[in-house]
Each structure stands twice: as C-alpha cells, then as structure tokens.
Coordinates of C-alpha atoms and ligand atoms in Angstrom, one line a residue:
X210 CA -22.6 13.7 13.0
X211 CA -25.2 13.2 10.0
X212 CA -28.0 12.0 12.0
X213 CA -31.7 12.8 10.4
X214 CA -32.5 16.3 10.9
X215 CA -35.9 18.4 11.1
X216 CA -37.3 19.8 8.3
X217 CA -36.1 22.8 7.3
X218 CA -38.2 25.7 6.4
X219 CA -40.3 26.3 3.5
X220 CA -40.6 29.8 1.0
X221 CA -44.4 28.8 0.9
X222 CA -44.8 28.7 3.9
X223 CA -43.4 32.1 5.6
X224 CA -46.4 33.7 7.2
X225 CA -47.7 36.6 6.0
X226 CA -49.7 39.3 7.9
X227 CA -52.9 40.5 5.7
X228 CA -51.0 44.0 4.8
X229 CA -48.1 41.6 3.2
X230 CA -50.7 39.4 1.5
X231 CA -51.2 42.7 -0.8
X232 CA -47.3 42.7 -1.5
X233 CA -45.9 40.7 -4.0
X234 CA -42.2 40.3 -2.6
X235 CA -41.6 38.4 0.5
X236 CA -38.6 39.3 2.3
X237 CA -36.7 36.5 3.3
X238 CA -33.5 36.4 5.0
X239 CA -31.7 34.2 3.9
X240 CA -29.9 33.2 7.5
X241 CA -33.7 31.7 7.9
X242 CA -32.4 29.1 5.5
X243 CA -29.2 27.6 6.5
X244 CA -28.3 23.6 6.5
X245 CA -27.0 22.8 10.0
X246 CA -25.2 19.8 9.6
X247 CA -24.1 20.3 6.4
X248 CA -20.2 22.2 5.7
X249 CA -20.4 25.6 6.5
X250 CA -22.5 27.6 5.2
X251 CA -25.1 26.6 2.8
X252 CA -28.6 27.6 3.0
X253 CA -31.3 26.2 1.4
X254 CA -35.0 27.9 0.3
X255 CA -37.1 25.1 -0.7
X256 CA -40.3 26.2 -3.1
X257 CA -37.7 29.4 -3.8
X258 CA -40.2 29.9 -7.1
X259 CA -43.5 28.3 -7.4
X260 CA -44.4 26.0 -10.6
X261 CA -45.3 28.5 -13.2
X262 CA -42.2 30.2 -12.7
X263 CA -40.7 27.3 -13.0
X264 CA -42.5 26.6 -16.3
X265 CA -41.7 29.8 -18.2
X266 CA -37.8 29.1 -17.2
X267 CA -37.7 25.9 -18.3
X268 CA -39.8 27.4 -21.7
X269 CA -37.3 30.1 -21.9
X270 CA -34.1 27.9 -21.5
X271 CA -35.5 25.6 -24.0
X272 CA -36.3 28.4 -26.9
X273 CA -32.9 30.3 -25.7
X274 CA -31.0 30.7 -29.6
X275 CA -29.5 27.3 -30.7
X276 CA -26.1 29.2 -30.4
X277 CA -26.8 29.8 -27.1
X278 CA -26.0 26.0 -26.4
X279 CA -22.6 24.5 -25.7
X280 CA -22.3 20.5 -26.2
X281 CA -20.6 19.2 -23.9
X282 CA -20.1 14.9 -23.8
X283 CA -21.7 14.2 -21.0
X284 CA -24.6 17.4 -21.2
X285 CA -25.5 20.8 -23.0
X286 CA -25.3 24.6 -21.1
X287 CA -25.5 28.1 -22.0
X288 CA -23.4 31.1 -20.6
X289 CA -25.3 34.0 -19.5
X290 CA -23.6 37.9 -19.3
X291 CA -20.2 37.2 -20.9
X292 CA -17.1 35.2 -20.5
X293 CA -15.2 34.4 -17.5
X294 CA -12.0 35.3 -18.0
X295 CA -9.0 34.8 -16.1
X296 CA -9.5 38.3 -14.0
X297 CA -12.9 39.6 -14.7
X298 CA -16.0 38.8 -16.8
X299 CA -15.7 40.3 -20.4
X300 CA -19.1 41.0 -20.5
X301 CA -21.3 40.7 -23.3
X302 CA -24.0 42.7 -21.9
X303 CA -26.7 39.8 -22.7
X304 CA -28.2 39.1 -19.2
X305 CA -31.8 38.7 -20.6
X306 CA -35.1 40.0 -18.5
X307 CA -35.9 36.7 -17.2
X308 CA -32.4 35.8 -15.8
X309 CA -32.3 39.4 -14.7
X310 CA -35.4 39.2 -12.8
X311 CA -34.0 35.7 -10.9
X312 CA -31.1 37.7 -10.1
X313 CA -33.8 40.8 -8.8
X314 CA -35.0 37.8 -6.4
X315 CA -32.4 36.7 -5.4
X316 CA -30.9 40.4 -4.5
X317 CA -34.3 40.4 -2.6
X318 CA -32.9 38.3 -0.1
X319 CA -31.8 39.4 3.4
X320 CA -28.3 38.4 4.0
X321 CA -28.0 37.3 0.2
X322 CA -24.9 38.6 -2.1
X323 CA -23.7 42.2 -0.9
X324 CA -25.2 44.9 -3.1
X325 CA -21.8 45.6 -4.4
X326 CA -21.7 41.9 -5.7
X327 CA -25.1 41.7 -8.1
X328 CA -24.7 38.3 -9.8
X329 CA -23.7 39.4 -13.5
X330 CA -23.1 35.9 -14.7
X331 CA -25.4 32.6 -15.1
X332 CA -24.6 29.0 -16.1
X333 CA -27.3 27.1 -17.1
X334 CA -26.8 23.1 -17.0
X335 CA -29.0 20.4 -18.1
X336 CA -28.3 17.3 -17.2
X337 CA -30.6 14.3 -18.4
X338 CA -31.1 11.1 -16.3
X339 CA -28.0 9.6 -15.8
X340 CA -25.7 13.0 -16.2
X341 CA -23.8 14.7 -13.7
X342 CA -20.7 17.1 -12.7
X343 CA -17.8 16.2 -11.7
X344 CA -16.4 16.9 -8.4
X345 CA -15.0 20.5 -8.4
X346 CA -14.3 23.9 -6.7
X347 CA -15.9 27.1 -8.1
X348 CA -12.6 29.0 -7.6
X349 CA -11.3 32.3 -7.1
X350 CA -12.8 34.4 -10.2
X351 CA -16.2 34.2 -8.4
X352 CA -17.1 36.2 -5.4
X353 CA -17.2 33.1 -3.0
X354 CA -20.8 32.9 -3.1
X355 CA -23.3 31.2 -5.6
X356 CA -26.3 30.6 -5.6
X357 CA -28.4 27.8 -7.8
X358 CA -31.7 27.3 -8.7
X359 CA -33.3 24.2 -9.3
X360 CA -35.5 23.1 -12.3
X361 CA -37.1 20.0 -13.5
X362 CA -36.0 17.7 -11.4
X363 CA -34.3 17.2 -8.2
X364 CA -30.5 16.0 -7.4
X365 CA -28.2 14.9 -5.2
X366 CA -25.4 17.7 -5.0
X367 CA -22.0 15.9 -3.1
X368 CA -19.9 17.4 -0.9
X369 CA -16.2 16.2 -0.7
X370 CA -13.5 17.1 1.3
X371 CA -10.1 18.5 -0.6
X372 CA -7.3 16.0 -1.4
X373 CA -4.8 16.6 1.1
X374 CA -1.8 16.2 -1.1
X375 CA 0.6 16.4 2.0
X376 CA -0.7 12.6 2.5
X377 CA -1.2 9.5 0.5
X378 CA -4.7 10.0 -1.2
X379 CA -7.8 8.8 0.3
X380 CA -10.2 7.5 -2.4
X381 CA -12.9 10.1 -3.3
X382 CA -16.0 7.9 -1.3
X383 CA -13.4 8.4 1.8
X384 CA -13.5 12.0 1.5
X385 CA -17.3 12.1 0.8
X386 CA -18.7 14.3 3.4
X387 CA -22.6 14.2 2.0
X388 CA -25.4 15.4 0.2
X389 CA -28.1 18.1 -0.5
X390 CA -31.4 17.3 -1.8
X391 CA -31.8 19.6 -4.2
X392 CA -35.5 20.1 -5.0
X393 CA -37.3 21.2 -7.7
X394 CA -37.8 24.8 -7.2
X395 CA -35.3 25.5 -4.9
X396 CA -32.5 27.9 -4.3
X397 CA -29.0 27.1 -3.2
X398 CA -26.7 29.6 -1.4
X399 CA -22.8 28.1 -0.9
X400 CA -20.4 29.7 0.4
X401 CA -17.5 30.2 3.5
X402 CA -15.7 26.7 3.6
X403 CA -18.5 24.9 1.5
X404 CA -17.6 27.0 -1.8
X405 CA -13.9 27.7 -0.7
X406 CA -12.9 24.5 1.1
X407 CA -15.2 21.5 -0.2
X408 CA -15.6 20.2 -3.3
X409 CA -19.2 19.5 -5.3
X410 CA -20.0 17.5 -7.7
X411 CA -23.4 15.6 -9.1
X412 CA -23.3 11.9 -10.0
X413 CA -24.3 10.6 -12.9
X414 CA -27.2 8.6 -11.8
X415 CA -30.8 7.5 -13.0
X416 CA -31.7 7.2 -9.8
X417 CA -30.9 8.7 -5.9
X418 CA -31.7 6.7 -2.7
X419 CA -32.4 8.7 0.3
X420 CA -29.1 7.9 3.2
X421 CA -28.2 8.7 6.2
X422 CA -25.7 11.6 5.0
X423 CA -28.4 13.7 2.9
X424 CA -28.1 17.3 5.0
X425 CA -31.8 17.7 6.1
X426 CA -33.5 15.2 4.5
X427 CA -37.3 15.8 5.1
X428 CA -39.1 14.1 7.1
X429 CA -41.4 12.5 4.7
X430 CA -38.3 11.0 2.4
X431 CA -37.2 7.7 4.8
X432 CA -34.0 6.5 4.6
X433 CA -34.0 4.3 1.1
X434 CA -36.5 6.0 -0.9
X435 CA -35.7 5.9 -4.6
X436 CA -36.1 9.3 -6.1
X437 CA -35.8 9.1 -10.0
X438 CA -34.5 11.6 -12.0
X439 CA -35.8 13.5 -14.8
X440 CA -34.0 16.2 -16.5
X441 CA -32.8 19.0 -14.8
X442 CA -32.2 22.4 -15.4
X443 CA -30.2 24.5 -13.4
X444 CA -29.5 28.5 -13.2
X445 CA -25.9 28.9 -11.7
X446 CA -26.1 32.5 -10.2
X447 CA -22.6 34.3 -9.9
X448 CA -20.9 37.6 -9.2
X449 CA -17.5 38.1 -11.3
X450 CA -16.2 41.0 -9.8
X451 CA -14.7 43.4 -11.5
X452 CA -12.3 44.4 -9.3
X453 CA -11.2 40.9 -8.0
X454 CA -8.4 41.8 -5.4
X455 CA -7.3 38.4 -5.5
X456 CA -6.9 37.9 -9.0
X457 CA -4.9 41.2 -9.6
X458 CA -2.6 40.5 -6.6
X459 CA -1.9 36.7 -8.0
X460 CA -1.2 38.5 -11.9
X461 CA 0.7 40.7 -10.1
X462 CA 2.9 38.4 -8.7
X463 CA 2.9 36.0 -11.4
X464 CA 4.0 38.9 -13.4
X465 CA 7.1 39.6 -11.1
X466 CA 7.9 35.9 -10.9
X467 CA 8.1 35.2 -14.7
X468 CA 10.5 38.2 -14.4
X469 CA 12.7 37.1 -11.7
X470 CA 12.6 33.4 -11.6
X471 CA 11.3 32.2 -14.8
X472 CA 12.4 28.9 -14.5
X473 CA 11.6 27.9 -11.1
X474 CA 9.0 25.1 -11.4
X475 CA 7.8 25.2 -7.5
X476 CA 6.3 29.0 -7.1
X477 CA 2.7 29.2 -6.5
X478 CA 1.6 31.1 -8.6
X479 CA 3.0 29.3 -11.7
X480 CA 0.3 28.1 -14.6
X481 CA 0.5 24.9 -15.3
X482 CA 2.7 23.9 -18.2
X483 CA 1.3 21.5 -20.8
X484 CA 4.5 19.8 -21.2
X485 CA 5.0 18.7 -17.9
X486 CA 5.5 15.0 -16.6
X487 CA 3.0 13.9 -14.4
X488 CA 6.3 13.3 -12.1
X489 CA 7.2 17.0 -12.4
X490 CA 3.5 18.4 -11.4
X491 CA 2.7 15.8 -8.3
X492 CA 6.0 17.4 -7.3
X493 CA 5.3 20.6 -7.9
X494 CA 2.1 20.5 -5.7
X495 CA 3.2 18.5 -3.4
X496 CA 5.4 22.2 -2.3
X497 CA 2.7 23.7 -3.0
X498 CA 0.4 22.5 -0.7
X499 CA 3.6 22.4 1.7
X500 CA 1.8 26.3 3.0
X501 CA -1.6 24.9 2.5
X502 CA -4.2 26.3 5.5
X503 CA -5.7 23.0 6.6
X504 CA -9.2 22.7 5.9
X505 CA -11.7 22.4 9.4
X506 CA -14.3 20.3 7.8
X507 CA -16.7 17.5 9.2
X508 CA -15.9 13.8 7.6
X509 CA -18.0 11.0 6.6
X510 CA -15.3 8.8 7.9
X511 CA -12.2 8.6 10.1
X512 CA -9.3 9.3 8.4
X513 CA -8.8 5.8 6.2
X514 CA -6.2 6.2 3.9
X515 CA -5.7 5.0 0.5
X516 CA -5.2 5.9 -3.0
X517 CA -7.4 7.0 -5.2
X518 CA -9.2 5.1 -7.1
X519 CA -8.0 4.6 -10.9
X520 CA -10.6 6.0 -13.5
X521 CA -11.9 8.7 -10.7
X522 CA -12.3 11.9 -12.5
X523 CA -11.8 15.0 -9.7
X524 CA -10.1 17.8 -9.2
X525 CA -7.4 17.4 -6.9
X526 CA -6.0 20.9 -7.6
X527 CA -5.6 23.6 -4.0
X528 CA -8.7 25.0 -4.4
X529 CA -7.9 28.7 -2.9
X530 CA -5.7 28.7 -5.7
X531 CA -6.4 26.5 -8.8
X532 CA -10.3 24.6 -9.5
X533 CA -12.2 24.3 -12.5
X534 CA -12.3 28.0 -13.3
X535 CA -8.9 28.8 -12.5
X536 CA -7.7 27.8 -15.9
X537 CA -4.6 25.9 -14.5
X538 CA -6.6 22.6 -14.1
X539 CA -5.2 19.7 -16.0
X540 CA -8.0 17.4 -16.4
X541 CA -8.7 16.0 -19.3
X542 CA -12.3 15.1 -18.3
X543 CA -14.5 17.0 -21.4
X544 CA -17.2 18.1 -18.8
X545 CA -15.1 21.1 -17.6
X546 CA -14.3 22.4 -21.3
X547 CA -16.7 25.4 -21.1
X548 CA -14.5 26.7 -17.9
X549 CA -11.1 26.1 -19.4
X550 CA -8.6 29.2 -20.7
X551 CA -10.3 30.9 -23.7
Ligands
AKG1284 O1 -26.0 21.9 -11.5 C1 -25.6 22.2 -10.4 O2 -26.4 22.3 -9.4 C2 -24.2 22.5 -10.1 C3 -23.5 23.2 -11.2 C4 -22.1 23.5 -10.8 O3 -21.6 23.1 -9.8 C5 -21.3 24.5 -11.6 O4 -21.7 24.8 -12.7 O5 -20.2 24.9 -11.2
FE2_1285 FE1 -19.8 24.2 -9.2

C-alpha cells in the first residue's frame, strides 16, 4: 500500500507559454497537486513560494510585536485575525498585508477554499529542532479545510488513524498510517477524511529518516536518508465561518439538553466536566462512540491490538465531535493551551 511513489509535481515547474511569462500569477489548480497514497485528500505544492518570499516571512514572523508571541513549553506561536471561539472567530480585525497576501495566493488556487470560505485566521508555529505537535484533529470550528505553509525547514507531518474506542486501544505506532515531507516552501491542503477522520501530529525530533511510509517521497531522498531539522516556521491557513451550521445546531441542542436532561452524563453533546473520574469519562465515550461512523482509512498495519502506550500524549477524543479546538479535550499536555476554552 505505501510503496515508493513518483515524484509529484513541482510550482516551479508548471510550464508557462511566453504570453504567461508576462503574468505574474500562475494559476494552479490545486487537484494538480494531490498525494495518492496518502489518506484522502491532501495535496501537496512543492516550491508553493520561492526563497525570497520565504525570507521576508520568516523576517516578518520574527519582527511580529513581542505580544504577538504565545510561550508555549514545548514552542512559541502567534494568532493571526482573532480568537477562535467556540462558534465563530471574534475577530480582531488584525490580518496584516503579508498574511493577507498568502491568503490572496492561496485564494488563487483552482479548486482551493470556496470563495465563501476566505481563510480569516492564521496560526503561526515555530518549532526548533527537537519540537513538535502532538497528534490531534483540527475539529469542527474550522471549515474542514486547511492549508499550511512551510518555512525554514522541512518536517515530517504524521498521519494516525482515530482511536476506536469501541475496542481495546491499539498503541499510537499501530495506528500510524504515515508521513508527508513537508518541504521548505511548500503548501499543504488537508481535508475530506485526512482533516475529518485522521489524526496529525509532528514528532519531536532533531532528526527524520526517509521510510517506506513517507507519501511521495521524491525520488532523489532513498529510503534512510537523514534529513536534519532546523527551525521551522509554519503559517496555518484557516477559514472560521461565521455561520458554522454545525456549531449552531450542536449549541442548539446542547442548549435543549441542559434543559431537559441536565443530569444525564452519556448525551453527546455534553462538555466535558472537570470533575469527572477518569472511570466516569471512558464510560461516557465509550456510548458515545456507540453511533460512531467508522472511519474508511488505509493502515500501516493489520489490526494488532493493544493498549496504549503509558506516557503517550494524543487525543483520543471523536474527532467529528470533540479535538483540540473543540474545547471539550481533557488533556493536560501544555502544547494545546493556545486552543483551549478562553
Ligand atoms: O506546523 C504544522 O505544520 C502543523 C500545525 C498544526 O497541526 C496545527 O496548528 O493545528
Ligand atoms: Fe493541526
């Protein structure tokens, strides 16, 4: 299933007819771009901006106001157009001109986010050698598309399938599904069952050696190459809509719930209560997941069970209904403070 793949195609290299060579947007469509063996759908633009784009980025990340920055333990970021709250963004109305002209670039794209969805929120990461994400879902307050440019360095980005919760836990390398290169440069679009479904997450590495399950690896990066990392920058490129359907239907019902059963401990759409017993939530989900779609996704393995391993820091939460964003995780791991209730 993960065997070596061509290369996949390259921004610099689209050809362009004299009358274009005049232009100074290329047109891409986005469908050009997407990862076959990888979870459905990503699609990945190598050489998305050249170098000198990515220089003044990196300069204007770098010089953004020191209040910009948020310290996290494990690595600093900046939020871009507002908070996310639990049903919309409260926007601050701050996207500056040079996120707002990646977001123009990216709105370029054929087949990119829907002109309705405009990304009005970015996330900006750094992560120096030997930093990473953990595993996660993007969740429901996010159109279910985002998109993420690259800078600095490259990374591995993991894909996992969910925890089935309906069965006894198989260890997070047993639900490792596999990696994208992600280059210098580059532009990331997740979405369908890869944003919904999977989970991502960046290890926190010095170093990456090129396997068997890195979607697409190019040709010229054989199996056991050592790529080390520098620091990283990335631009996290999201729509909040406004109007989020979902968000108002589950407030909706959580509304009516509170009202009619306010003590039942098993509905879906209950928030998590701090004072639970570890007991009381595993059993809680375990209903919960009882009406769980199951997830179509390709494996790294076949189905060997076990439990997870102790010290593993993931989300394990449903993630059409609860992840990082969601506000209803309970993890204690500090990485995913920025995202929790404000
Ligand atoms: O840095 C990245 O590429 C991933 C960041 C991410 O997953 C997130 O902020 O949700
Ligand atoms: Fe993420």
């Amino acid at each position: 299933m993960f065997e070596p793949t061509t290369e996949l195609p390259d921004a610099s290299n689209a050809e362009l007819s004299s009358e274009e060579l005049n232009v100074p947007r290329i047109v891409l469509n986005a469908d050009d771009f997407i990862v076959k063996n990888a979870p459905p759908t990503i699609r990945y633009i190598p050489n998305f901006i050249d170098a000198e784009m990515e220089e003044y980025l990196l300069f204007q990340v770098e010089n953004a106001p020191k209040p910009k920055w948020e310290f996290l333990k494990n690595r600093r970021l900046q939020n871009w157009g507002g908070i996310v709250g639990k049903k919309s963004l409260i926007s601050d109305n701050s996207m500056p001109q040079w996120l707002n002209m990646m977001i123009d670039k990216i709105m370029d794209l054929e087949n990119g986010f829907p002109e309705s969805n405009r990304p009005n929120h970015v996330l900006i990461n750094e992560y120096l050698p030997g930093q990473g994400i953990m595993a996660h879902t993007d969740g429901p307050a996010f159109f279910p598309m985002v998109s993420t440019i690259s800078l600095g360095s490259h990374t591995f980005l993991d894909f996992y399938e969910p925890i089935a919760v309906d069965e006894e836990a198989k260890t997070k390398s047993d639900r490792y599904i596999g990696s994208m290169l992600l280059q210098p440069r580059s532009l990331i679009l997740i979405k369908d069952e890869a944003y919904k479904i999977c989970l991502h997450g960046i290890e926190e590495r010095e170093t990456d050696i090129i396997h068997e399950k890195i979607f697409s690896r190019p040709s010229n990066l054989s199996i056991g190459t050592q790529l080390k990392r520098s620091t990283r920058v990335s631009l996290t490129i999201r729509n909040v809509p406004n109007d989020n359907l979902y968000l108002f239907v589950a407030g909706l019902k959580k509304k009516t719930t509170a009202k009619t059963a306010k003590t039942d401990a098993t509905t879906k759409d209950d928030e998590e209560d701090p004072d639970d017993s570890d007991e009381e939530k595993k059993g809680n989900k375990k209903k919960k997941n009882e009406t769980k779609r199951k997830a179509k996704i390709p494996t790294a393995k076949n189905g060997k069970k076990g439990k997870a391993k102790k010290g593993e820091t993931e989300i394990t939460e449903d993630p059409d209904l609860r992840s990082r964003d969601d506000y209803g995780v309970t993890t204690k791991d500090e990485s995913m403070r920025h995202l929790t209730k404000k």
